[in-house]
PDB file of C-alpha atoms in Angstrom:
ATOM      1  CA  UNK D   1       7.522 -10.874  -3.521  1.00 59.00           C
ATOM      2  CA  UNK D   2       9.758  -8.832  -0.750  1.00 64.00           C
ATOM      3  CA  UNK D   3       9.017 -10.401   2.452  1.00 69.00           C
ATOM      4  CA  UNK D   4       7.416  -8.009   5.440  1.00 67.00           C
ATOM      5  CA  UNK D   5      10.727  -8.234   7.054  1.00 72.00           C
ATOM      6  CA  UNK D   6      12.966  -7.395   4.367  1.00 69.00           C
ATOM      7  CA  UNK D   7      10.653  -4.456   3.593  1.00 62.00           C
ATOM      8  CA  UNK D   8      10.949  -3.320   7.518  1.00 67.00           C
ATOM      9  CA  UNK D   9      15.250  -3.665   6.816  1.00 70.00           C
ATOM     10  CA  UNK D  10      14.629  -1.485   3.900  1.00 65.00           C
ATOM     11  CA  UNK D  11      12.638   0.752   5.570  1.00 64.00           C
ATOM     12  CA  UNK D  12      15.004   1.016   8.612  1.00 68.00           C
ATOM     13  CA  UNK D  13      17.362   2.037   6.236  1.00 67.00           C
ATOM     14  CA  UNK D  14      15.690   4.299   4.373  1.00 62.00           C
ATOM     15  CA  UNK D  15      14.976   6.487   7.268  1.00 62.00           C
ATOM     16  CA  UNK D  16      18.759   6.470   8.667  1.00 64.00           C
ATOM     17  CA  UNK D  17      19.610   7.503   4.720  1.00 61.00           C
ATOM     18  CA  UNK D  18      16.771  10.524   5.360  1.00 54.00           C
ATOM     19  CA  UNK D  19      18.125  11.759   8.848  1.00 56.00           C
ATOM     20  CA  UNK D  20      22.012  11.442   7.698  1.00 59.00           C
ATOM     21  CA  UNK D  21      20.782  13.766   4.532  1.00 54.00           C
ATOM     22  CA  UNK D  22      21.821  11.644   2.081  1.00 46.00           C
ATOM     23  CA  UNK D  23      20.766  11.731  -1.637  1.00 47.00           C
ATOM     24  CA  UNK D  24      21.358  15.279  -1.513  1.00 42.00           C
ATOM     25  CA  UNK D  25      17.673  15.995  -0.944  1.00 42.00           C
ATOM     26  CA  UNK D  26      16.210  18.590   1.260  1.00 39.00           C
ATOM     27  CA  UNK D  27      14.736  17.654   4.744  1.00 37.00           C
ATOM     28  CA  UNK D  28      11.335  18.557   3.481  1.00 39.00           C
ATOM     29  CA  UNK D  29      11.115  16.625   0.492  1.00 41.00           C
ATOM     30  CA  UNK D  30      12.287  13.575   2.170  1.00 40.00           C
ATOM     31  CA  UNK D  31      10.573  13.650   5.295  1.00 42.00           C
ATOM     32  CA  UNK D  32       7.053  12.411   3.671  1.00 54.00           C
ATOM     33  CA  UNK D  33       8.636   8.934   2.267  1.00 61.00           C
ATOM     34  CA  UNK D  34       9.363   8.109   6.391  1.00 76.00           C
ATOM     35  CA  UNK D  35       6.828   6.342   8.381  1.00 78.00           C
ATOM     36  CA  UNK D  36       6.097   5.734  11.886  1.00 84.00           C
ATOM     37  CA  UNK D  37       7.999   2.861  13.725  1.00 89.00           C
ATOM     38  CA  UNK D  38       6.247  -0.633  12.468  1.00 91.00           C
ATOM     39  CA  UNK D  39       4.734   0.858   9.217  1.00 93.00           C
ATOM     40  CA  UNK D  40       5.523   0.947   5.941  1.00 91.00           C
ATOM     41  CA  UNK D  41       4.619   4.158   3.497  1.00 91.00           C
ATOM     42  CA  UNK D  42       2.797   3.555  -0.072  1.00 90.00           C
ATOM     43  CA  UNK D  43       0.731   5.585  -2.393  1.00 91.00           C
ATOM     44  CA  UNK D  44      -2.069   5.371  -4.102  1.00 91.00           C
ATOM     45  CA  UNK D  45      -2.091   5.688  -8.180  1.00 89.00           C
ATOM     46  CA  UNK D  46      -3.615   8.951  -7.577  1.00 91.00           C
ATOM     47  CA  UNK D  47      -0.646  10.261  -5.428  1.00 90.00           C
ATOM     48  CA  UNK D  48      -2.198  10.083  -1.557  1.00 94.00           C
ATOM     49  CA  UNK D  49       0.034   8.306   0.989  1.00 94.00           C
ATOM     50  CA  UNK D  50      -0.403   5.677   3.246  1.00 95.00           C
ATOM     51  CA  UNK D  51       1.199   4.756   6.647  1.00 94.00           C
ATOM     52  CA  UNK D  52       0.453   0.492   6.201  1.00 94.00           C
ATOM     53  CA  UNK D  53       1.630  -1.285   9.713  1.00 94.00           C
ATOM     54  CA  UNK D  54       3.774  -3.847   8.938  1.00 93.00           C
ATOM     55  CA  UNK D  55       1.507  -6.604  10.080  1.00 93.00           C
ATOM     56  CA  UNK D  56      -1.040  -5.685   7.319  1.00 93.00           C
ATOM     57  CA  UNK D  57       1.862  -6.610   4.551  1.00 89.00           C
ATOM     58  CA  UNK D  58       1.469 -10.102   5.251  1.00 89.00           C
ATOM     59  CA  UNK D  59      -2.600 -10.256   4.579  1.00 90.00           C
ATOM     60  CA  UNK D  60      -4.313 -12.142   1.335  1.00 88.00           C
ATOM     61  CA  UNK D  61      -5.122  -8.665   0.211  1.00 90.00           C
ATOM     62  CA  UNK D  62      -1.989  -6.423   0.344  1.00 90.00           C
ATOM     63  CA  UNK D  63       0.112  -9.280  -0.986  1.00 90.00           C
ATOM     64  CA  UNK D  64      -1.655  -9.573  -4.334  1.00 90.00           C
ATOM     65  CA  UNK D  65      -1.316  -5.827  -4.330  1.00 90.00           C
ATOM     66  CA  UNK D  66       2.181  -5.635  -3.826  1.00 89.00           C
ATOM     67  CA  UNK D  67       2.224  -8.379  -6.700  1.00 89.00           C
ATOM     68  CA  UNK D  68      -0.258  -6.196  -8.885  1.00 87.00           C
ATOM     69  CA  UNK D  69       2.189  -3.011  -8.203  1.00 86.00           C
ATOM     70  CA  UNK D  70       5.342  -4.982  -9.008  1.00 85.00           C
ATOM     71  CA  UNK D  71       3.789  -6.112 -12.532  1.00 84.00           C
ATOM     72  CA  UNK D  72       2.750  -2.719 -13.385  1.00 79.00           C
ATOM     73  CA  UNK D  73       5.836   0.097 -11.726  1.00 74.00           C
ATOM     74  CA  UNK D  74       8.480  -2.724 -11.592  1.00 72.00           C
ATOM     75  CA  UNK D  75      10.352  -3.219  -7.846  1.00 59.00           C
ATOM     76  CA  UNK D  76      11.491   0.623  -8.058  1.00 57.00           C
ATOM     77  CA  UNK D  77       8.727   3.078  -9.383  1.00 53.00           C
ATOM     78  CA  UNK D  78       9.540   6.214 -11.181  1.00 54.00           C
ATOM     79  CA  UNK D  79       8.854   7.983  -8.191  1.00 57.00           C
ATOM     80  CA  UNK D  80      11.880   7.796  -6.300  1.00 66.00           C
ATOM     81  CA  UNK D  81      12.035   4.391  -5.158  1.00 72.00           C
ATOM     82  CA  UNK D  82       8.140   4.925  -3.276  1.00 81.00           C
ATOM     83  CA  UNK D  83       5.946   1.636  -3.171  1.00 85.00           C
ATOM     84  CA  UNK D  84       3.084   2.654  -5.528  1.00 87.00           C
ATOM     85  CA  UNK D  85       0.003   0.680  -5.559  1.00 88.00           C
ATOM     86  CA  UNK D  86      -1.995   0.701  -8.988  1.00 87.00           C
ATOM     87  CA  UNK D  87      -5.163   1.586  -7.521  1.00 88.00           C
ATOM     88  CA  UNK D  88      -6.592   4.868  -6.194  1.00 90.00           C
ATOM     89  CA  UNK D  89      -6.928   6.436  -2.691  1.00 94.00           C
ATOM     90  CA  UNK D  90     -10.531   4.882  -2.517  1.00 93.00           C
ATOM     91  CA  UNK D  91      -9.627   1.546  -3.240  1.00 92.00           C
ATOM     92  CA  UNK D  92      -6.654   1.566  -0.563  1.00 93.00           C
ATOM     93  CA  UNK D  93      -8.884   2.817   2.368  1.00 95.00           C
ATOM     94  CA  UNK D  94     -11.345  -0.001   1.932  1.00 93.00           C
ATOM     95  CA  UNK D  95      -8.493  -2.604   1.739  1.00 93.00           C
ATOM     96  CA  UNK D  96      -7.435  -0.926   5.137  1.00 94.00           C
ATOM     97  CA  UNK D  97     -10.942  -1.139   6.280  1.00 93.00           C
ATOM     98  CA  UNK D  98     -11.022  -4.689   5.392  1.00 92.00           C
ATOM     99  CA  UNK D  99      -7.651  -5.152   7.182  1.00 93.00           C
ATOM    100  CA  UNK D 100      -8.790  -3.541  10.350  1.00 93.00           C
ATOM    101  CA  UNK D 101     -12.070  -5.599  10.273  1.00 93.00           C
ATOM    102  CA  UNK D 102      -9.732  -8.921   9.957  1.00 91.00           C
ATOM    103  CA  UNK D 103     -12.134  -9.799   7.276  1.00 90.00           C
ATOM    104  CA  UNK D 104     -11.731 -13.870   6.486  1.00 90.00           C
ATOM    105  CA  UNK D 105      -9.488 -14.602   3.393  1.00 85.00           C
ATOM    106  CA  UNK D 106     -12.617 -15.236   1.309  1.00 89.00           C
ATOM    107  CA  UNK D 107     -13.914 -12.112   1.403  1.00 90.00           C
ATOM    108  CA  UNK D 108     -10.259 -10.535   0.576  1.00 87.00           C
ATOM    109  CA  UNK D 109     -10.504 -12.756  -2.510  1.00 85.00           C
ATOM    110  CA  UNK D 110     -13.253 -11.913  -3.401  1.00 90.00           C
ATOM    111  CA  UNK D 111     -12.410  -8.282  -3.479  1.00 89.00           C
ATOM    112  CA  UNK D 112      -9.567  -8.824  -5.068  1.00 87.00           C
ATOM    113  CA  UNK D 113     -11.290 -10.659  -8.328  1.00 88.00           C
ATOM    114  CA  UNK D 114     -13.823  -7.652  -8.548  1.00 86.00           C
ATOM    115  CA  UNK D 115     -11.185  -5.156  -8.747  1.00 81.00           C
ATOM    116  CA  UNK D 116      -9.107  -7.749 -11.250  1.00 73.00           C
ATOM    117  CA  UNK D 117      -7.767  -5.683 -14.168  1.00 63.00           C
ATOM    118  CA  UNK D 118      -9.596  -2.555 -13.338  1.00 58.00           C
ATOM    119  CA  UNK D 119      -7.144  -1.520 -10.004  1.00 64.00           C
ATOM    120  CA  UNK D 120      -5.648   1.031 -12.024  1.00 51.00           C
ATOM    121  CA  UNK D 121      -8.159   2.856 -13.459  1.00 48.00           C
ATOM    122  CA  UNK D 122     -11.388   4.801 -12.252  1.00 43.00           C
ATOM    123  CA  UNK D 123     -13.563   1.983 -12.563  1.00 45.00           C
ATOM    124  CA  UNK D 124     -12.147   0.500  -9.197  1.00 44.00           C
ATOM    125  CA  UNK D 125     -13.809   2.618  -6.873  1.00 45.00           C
ATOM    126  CA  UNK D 126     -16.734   3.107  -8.779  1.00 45.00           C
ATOM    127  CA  UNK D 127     -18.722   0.342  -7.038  1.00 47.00           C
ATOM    128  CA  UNK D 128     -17.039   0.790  -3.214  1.00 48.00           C
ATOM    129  CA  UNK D 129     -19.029   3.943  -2.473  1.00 43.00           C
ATOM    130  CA  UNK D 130     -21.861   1.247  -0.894  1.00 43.00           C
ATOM    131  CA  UNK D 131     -19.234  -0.945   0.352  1.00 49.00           C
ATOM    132  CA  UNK D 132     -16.848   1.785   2.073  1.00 46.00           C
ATOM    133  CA  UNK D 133     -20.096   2.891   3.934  1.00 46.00           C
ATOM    134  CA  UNK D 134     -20.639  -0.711   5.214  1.00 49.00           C
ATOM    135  CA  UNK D 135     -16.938  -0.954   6.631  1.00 59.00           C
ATOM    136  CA  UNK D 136     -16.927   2.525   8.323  1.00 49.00           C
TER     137      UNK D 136
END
């Protein structure tokens, strides 16, 4: 597991990479992979992007995330070195939700074992529609 500090360094560099133009990739491309001072950018399975504050990487719930994405894309994805989180766009805005909400470490566990094994497919936001209204 990268530690929230290590993936700030990362970050940092990252974005000096980006403005010095390296990689030989065009401004526009790269400009989507930067995020706003003191967050981190990942995507969903289905390809939406997220701007994560840093504090949030430390949290019951992104953790085993992070650990779900490593098992399943390795440290460095096929998609250019993004952080890509096996679950869709759905799934990811209730984890925020639950974030935001500082929602106790129980309930993060317990919505982490009801979206065990089924992250990465269709079935994981199947059952949030209810929930996703209760957090907004």
């Amino acid at each position: 597991m990268i530690h929230p500090k290590k993936l700030a360094q990362l970050a940092k560099k990252w974005q000096r990479k980006v403005a010095a133009g390296a990689g030989g990739q065009q401004a526009d491309e790269c400009c989507s992979t930067v995020a706003d001072k003191g967050h981190c950018v990942v995507y969903s399975a289905d390809g939406a992007r997220f701007e994560v504050p840093l504090a949030y990487l430390g949290t019951t719930v992104f953790v085993e995330l992070l650990r779900m994405a490593e098992e399943e894309f390795g440290f460095a994805s096929s998609e250019g070195g993004r952080i890509m989180l096996p679950c869709d766009a759905t799934v990811i805005e209730y984890v925020l939700c639950l974030v935001r909400r500082d929602a106790s470490e129980e309930v993060e566990r317990a919505f982490l074992s009801s979206i065990a094994g089924h992250c990465h497919g269709q079935d994981a936001s199947m059952g949030l529609t209810h929930q996703f209204a209760l957090c907004t």
